Each structure stands twice: as C-alpha cells, then as structure tokens.
PDB file of C-alpha atoms in Angstrom:
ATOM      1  CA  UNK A  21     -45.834 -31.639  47.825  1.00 86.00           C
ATOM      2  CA  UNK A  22     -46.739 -33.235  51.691  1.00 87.00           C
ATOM      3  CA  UNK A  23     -49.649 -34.891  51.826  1.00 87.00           C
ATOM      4  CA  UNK A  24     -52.258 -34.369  54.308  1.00 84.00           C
ATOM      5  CA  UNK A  25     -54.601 -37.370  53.810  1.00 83.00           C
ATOM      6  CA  UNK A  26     -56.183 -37.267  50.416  1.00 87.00           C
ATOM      7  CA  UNK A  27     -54.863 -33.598  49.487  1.00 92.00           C
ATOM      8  CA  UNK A  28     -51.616 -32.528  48.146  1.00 94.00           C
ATOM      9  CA  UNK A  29     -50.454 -29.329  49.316  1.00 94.00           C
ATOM     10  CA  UNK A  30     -48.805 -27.125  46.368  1.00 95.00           C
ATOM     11  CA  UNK A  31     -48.589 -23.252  47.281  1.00 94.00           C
ATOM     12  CA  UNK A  32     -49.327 -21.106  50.843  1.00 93.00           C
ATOM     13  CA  UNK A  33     -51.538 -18.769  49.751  1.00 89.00           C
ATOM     14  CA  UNK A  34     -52.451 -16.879  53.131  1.00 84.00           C
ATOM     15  CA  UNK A  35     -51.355 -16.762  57.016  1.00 82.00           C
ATOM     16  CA  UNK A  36     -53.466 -15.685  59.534  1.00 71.00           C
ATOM     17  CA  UNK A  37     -53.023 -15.222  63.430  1.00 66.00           C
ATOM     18  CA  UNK A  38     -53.989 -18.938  63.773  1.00 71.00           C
ATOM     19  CA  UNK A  39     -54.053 -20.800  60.747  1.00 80.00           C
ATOM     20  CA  UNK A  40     -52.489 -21.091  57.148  1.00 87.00           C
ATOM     21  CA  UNK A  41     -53.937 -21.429  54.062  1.00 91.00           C
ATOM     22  CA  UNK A  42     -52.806 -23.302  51.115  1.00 94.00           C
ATOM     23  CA  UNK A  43     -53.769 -24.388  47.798  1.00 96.00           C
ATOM     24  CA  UNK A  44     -54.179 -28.048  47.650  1.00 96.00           C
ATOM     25  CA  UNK A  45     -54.991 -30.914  44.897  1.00 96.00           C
ATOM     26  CA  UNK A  46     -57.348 -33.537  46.230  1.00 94.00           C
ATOM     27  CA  UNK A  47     -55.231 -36.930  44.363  1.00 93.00           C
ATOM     28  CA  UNK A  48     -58.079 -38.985  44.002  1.00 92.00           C
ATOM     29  CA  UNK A  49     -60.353 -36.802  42.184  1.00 92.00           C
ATOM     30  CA  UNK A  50     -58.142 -34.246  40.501  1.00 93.00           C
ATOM     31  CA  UNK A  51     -59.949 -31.354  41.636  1.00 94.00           C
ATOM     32  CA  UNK A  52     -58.327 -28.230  42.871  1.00 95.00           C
ATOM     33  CA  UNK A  53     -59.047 -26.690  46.973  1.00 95.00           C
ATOM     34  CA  UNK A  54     -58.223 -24.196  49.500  1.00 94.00           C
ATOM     35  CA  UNK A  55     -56.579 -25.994  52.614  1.00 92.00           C
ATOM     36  CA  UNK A  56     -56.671 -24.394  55.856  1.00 88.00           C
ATOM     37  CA  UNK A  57     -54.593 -25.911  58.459  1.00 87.00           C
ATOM     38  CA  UNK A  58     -54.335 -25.344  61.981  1.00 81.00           C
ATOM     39  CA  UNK A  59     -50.911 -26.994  63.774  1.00 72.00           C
ATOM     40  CA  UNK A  60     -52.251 -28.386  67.448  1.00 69.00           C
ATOM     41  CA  UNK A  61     -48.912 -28.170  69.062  1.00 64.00           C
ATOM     42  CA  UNK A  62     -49.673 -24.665  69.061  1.00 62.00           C
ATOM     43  CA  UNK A  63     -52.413 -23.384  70.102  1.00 66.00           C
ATOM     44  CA  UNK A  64     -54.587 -23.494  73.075  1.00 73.00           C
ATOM     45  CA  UNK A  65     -57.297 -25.584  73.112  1.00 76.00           C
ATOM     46  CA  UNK A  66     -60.168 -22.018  72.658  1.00 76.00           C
ATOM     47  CA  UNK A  67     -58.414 -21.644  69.291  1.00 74.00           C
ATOM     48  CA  UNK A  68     -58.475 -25.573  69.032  1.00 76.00           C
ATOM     49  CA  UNK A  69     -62.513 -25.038  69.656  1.00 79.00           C
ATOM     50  CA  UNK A  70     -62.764 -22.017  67.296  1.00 75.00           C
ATOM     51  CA  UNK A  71     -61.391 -23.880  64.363  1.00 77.00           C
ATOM     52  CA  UNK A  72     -63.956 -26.545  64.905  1.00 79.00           C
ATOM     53  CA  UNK A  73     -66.580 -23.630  65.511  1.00 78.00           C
ATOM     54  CA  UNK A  74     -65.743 -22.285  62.186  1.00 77.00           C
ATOM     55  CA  UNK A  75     -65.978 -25.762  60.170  1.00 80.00           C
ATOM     56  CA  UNK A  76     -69.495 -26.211  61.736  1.00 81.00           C
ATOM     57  CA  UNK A  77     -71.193 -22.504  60.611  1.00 80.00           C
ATOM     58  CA  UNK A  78     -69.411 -23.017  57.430  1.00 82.00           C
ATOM     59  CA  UNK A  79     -71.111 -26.389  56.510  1.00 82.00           C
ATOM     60  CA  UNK A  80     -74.407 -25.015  57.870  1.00 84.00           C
ATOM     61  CA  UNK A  81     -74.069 -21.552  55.830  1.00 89.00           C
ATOM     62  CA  UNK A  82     -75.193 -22.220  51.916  1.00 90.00           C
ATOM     63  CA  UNK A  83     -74.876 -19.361  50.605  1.00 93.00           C
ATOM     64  CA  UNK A  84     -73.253 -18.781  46.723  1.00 93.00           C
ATOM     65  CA  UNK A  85     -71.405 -15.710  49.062  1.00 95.00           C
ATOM     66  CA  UNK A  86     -69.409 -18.048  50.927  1.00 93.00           C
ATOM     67  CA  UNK A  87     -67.223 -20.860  49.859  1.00 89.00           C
ATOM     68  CA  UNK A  88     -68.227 -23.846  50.086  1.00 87.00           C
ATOM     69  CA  UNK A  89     -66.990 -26.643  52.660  1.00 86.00           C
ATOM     70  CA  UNK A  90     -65.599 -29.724  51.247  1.00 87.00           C
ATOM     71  CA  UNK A  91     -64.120 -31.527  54.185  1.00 87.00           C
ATOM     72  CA  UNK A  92     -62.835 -31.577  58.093  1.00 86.00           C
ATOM     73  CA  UNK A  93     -60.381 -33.641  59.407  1.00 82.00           C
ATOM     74  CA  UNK A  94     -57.897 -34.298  62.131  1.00 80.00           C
ATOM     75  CA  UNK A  95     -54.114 -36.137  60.821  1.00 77.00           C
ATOM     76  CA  UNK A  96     -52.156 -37.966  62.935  1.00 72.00           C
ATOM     77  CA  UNK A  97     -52.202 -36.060  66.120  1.00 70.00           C
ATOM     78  CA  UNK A  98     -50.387 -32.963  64.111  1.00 72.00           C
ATOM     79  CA  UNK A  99     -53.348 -30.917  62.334  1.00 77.00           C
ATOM     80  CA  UNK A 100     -56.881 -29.935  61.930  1.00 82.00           C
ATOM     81  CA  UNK A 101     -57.320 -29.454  58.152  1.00 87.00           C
ATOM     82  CA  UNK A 102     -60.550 -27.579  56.609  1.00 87.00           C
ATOM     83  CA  UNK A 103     -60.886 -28.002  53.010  1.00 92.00           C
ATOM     84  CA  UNK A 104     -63.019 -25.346  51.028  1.00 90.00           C
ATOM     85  CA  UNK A 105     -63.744 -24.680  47.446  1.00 91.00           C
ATOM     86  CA  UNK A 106     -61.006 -22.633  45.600  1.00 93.00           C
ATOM     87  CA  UNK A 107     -61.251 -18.951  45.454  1.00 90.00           C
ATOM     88  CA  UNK A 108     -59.799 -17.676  42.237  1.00 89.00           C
ATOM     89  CA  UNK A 109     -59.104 -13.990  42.612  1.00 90.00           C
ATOM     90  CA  UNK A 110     -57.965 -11.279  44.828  1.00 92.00           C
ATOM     91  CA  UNK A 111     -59.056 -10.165  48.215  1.00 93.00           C
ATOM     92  CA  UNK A 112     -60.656  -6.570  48.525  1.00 95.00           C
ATOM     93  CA  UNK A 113     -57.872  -5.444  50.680  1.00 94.00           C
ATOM     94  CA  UNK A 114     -55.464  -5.975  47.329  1.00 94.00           C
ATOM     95  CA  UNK A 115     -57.281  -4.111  45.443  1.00 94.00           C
ATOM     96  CA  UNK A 116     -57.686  -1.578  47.345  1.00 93.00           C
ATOM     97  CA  UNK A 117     -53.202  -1.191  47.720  1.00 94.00           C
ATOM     98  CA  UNK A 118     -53.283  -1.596  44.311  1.00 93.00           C
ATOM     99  CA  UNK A 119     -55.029   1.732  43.826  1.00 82.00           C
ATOM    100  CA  UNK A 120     -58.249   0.076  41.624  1.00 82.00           C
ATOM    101  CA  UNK A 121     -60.699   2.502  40.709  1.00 88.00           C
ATOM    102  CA  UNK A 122     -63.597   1.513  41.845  1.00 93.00           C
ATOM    103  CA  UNK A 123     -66.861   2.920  40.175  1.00 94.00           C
ATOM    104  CA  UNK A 124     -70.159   3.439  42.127  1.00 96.00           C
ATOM    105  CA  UNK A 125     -71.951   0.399  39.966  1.00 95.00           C
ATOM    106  CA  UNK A 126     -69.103  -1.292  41.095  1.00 94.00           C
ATOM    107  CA  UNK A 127     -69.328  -0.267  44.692  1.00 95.00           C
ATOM    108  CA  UNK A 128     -73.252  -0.893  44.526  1.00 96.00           C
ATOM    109  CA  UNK A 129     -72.894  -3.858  43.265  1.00 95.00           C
ATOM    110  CA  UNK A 130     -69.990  -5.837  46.471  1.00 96.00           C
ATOM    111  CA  UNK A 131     -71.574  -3.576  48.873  1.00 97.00           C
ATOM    112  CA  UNK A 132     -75.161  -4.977  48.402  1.00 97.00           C
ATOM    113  CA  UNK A 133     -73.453  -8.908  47.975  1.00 97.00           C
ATOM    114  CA  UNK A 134     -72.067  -8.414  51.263  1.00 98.00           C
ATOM    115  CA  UNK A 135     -74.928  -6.886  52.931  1.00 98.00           C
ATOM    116  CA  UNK A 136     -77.040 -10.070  50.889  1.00 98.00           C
ATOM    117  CA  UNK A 137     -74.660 -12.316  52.383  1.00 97.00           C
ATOM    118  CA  UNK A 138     -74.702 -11.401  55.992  1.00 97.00           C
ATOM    119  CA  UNK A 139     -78.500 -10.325  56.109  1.00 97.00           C
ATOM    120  CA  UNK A 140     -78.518 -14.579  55.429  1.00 96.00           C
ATOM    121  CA  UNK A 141     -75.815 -15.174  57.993  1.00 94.00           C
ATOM    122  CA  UNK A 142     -77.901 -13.018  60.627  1.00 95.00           C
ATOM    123  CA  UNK A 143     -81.161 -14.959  59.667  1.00 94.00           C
ATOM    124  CA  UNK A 144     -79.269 -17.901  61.019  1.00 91.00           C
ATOM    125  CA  UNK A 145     -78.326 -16.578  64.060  1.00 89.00           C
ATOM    126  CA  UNK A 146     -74.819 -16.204  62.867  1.00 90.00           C
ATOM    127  CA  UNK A 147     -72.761 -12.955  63.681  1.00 91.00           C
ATOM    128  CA  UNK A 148     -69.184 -12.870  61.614  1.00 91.00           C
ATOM    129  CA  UNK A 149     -67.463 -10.352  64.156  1.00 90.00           C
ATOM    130  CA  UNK A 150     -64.315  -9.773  61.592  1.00 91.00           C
ATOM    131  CA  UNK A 151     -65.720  -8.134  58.280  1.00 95.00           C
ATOM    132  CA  UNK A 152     -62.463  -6.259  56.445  1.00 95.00           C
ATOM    133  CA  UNK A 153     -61.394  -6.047  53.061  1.00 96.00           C
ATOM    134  CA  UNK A 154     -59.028  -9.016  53.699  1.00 92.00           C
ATOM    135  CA  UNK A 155     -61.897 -11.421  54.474  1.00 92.00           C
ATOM    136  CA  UNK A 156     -63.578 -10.364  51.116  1.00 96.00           C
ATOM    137  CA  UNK A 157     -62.530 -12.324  48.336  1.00 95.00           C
ATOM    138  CA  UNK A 158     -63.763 -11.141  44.706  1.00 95.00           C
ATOM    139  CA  UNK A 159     -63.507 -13.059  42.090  1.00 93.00           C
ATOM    140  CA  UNK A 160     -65.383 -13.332  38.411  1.00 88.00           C
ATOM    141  CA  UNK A 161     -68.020 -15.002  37.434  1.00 82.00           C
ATOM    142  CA  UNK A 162     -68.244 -15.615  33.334  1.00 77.00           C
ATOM    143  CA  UNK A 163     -71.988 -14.793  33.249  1.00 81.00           C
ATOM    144  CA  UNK A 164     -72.919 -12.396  35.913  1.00 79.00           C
ATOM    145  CA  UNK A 165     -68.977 -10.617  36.600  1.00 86.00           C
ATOM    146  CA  UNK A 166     -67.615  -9.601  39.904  1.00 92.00           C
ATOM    147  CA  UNK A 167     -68.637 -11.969  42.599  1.00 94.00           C
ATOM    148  CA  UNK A 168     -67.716 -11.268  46.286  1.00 96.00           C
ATOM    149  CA  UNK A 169     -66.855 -14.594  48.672  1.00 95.00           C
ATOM    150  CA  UNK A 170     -67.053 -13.434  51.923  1.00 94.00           C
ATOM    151  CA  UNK A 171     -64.489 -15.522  54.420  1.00 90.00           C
ATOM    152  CA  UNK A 172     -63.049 -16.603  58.028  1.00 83.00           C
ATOM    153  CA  UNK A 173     -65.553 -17.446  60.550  1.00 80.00           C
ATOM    154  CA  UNK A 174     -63.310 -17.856  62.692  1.00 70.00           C
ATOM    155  CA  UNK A 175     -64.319 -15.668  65.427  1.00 70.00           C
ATOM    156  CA  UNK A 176     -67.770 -15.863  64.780  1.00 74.00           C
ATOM    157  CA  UNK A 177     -70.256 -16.304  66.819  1.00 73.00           C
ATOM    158  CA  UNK A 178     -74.159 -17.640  67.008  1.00 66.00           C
ATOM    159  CA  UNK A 179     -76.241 -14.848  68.504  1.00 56.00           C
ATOM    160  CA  UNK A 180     -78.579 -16.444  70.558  1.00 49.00           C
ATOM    161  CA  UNK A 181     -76.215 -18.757  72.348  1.00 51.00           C
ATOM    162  CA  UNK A 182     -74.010 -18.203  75.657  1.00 41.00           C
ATOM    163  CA  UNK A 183     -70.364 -17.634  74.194  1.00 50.00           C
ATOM    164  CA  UNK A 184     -68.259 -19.278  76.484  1.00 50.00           C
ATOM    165  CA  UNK A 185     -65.638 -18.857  73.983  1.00 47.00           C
ATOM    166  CA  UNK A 186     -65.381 -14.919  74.511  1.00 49.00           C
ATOM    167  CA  UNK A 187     -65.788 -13.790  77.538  1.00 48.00           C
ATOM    168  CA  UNK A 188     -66.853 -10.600  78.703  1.00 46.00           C
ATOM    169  CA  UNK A 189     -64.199  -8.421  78.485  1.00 44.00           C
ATOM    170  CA  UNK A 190     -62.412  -9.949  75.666  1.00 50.00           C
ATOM    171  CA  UNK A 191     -61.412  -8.326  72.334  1.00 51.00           C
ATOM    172  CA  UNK A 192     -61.765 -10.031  69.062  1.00 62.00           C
ATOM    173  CA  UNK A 193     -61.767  -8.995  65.731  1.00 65.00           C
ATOM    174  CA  UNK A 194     -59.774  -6.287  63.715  1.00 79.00           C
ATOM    175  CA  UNK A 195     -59.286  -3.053  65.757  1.00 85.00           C
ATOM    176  CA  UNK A 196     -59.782  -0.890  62.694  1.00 90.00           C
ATOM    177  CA  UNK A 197     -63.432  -2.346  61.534  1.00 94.00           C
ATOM    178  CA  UNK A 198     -64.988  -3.458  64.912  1.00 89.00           C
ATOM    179  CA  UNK A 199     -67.652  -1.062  66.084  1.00 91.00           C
ATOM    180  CA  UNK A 200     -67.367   0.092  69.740  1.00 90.00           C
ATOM    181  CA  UNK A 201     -69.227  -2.237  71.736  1.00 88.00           C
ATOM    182  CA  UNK A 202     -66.884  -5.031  70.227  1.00 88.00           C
ATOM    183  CA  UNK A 203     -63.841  -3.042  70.992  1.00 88.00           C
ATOM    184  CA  UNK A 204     -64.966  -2.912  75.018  1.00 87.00           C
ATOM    185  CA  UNK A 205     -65.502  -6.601  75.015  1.00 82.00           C
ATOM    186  CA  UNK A 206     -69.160  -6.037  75.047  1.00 76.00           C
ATOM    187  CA  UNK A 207     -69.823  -9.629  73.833  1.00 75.00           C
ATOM    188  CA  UNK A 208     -73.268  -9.841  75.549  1.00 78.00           C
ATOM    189  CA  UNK A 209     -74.412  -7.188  73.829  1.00 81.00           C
ATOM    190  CA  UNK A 210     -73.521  -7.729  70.466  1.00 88.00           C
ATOM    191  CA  UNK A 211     -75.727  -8.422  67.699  1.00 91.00           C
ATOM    192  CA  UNK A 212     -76.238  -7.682  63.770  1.00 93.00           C
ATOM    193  CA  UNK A 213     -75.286  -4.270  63.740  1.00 94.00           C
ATOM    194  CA  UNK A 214     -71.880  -4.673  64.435  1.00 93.00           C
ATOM    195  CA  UNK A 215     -71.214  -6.219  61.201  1.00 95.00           C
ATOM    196  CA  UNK A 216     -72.987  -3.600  59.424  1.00 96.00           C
ATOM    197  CA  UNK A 217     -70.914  -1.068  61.194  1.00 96.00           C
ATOM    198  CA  UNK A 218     -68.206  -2.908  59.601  1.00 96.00           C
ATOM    199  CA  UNK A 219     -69.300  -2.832  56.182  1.00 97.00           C
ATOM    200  CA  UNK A 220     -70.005   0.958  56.573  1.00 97.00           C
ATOM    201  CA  UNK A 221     -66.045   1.434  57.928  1.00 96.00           C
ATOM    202  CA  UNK A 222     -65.319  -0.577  54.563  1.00 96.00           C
ATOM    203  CA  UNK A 223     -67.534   1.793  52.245  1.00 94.00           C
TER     204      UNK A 223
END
C-alpha cells in the first residue's frame, strides 16, 4: 500500500542481491507494473551506478524479448525506483523445480528466443554477463504461446567501452552459468561468447 510517487506498491514479487522487486499499480492511469527498487542507504555508490547502468541499456534495448521500461526515478533521498512492464508468468528456474517436461519443440522454441534476443543485445554492443534460468521469465502469449522475457541487466556491460565498473580481477555473475574467463575476472577479455556459453550451461 506505500506509495512511491505515482505507483502503489501491492505484493514483493522477487529479491535479489541488490534490489527488490514488487508489483505495483501506477494510480493515475490504472495500469498494472513491475517495481524495482533499490534502498540508497545501502549500497555503495558502484551498485548505486549499476542500477542507473541498467535503467539506461534497458530504455535503449527494444526488443519484444525484454520488458519494456516505463519509468526511472529517484524519491526523497530514500530510493531509486525502475518501473517495467508486468511479467505475467513464471521464471525458467520454476519450472525447472517444478519438474515440467519440457519437449524438444518446446526447448527449440526458448532456446532460439533467447539466442534471438541476445544476438540483438550483442548487435548493440551490449553483453548481459548473468544469463540463468532465474533471469528468464516465460510467459504466454494468446496468439503465438510461450514467450520468453529475458531480465536483469544489472551487471551488464557495453562491449566496446572501458568498464570502470568491474575491474580486472573482479567476479560477477552467477558462479554456476559464467564461462571461465568471467569466473577469473577476465573482464577485458570478455565478449559475446560468454553469454552463449551460458545459454549452452542452461540447455
């Protein structure tokens, strides 16, 4: 029920390292989004800088693979808020605990979405650096079914640029998914194939 500027917030419906998530009614417009909130009293101000990192690529990544950004705002000296279109539907790390079976024309069919989606990401320069079931959201679509929403840029990175956010040296990303040269802090050397060895540690 708090209000954080023009949105409502209703129900948490994730909690990451940094951030929450929650689901959130926008009161002048009646429309339901996904609210992701980072507290400033603490964190740091790299993560401060990531979080705006991550509002940036989002709003410059159209893509009908990643949600949408709505909004990005600062409130009274407490919160950076990011407001996104609402994801209806499960992550890929649910359905994978819940023991789905999951069909090859199934399997074809997220695997070459998210390969679609970040072959677009890398044409902008953009590496994601955390691909996992859990940042893989699928949800349907009445007239063409399962559609895949791939999220959290948050430790992404642009390619070409000098990342003076992760330094050489430094680890980021999810220990089980990150290919080898991301694990040893290899930042310089990174580039689109360590998403795809992601996606091939998902499939």
């Amino acid at each position: 029920g708090k209000l954080l500027g023009n949105y409502r917030l209703l129900d948490k419906i994730g909690q990451g390292g940094f951030a929450a998530v929650y689901k959130a009614e926008q009161i002048n417009i009646k429309q339901m989004f996904a609210i992701k909130i980072l507290y400033l009293h603490r964190q740091s101000p790299e993560v401060l800088e990531r979080f705006r990192r991550e509002a940036r690529m989002l709003a410059m990544l159209e893509h009908e693979n990643i949600v949408n950004v709505a909004d990005f705002g600062y409130i009274d000296d407490k919160a950076f808020y990011l407001a996104m279109e609402l994801v209806e539907g499960q992550s890929l790390q649910q359905y994978l605990r819940s023991n789905s079976f999951f069909s090859l024309s199934r399997i074809e069919s997220l695997v070459t979405q998210l390969c679609t989606v970040l072959h677009y990401a890398h044409g902008k320069g953009v590496l994601h650096r955390d691909v996992k079931p859990s940042n893989i959201l699928i949800t349907e679509d009445q007239r063409r079914g399962e559609r895949l929403k791939l999220i959290d840029f948050g430790v992404a990175s642009i390619a070409e640029e000098n990342n003076e956010l992760t330094q050489s040296g430094t680890c980021l990303g999810s220990p089980g998914y990150m290919s080898p040269e991301q694990a040893k802090g290899d930042v310089r050397s990174l580039d689109c194939r360590t998403d795809l060895y992601s996606v091939g540690v998902i499939l």
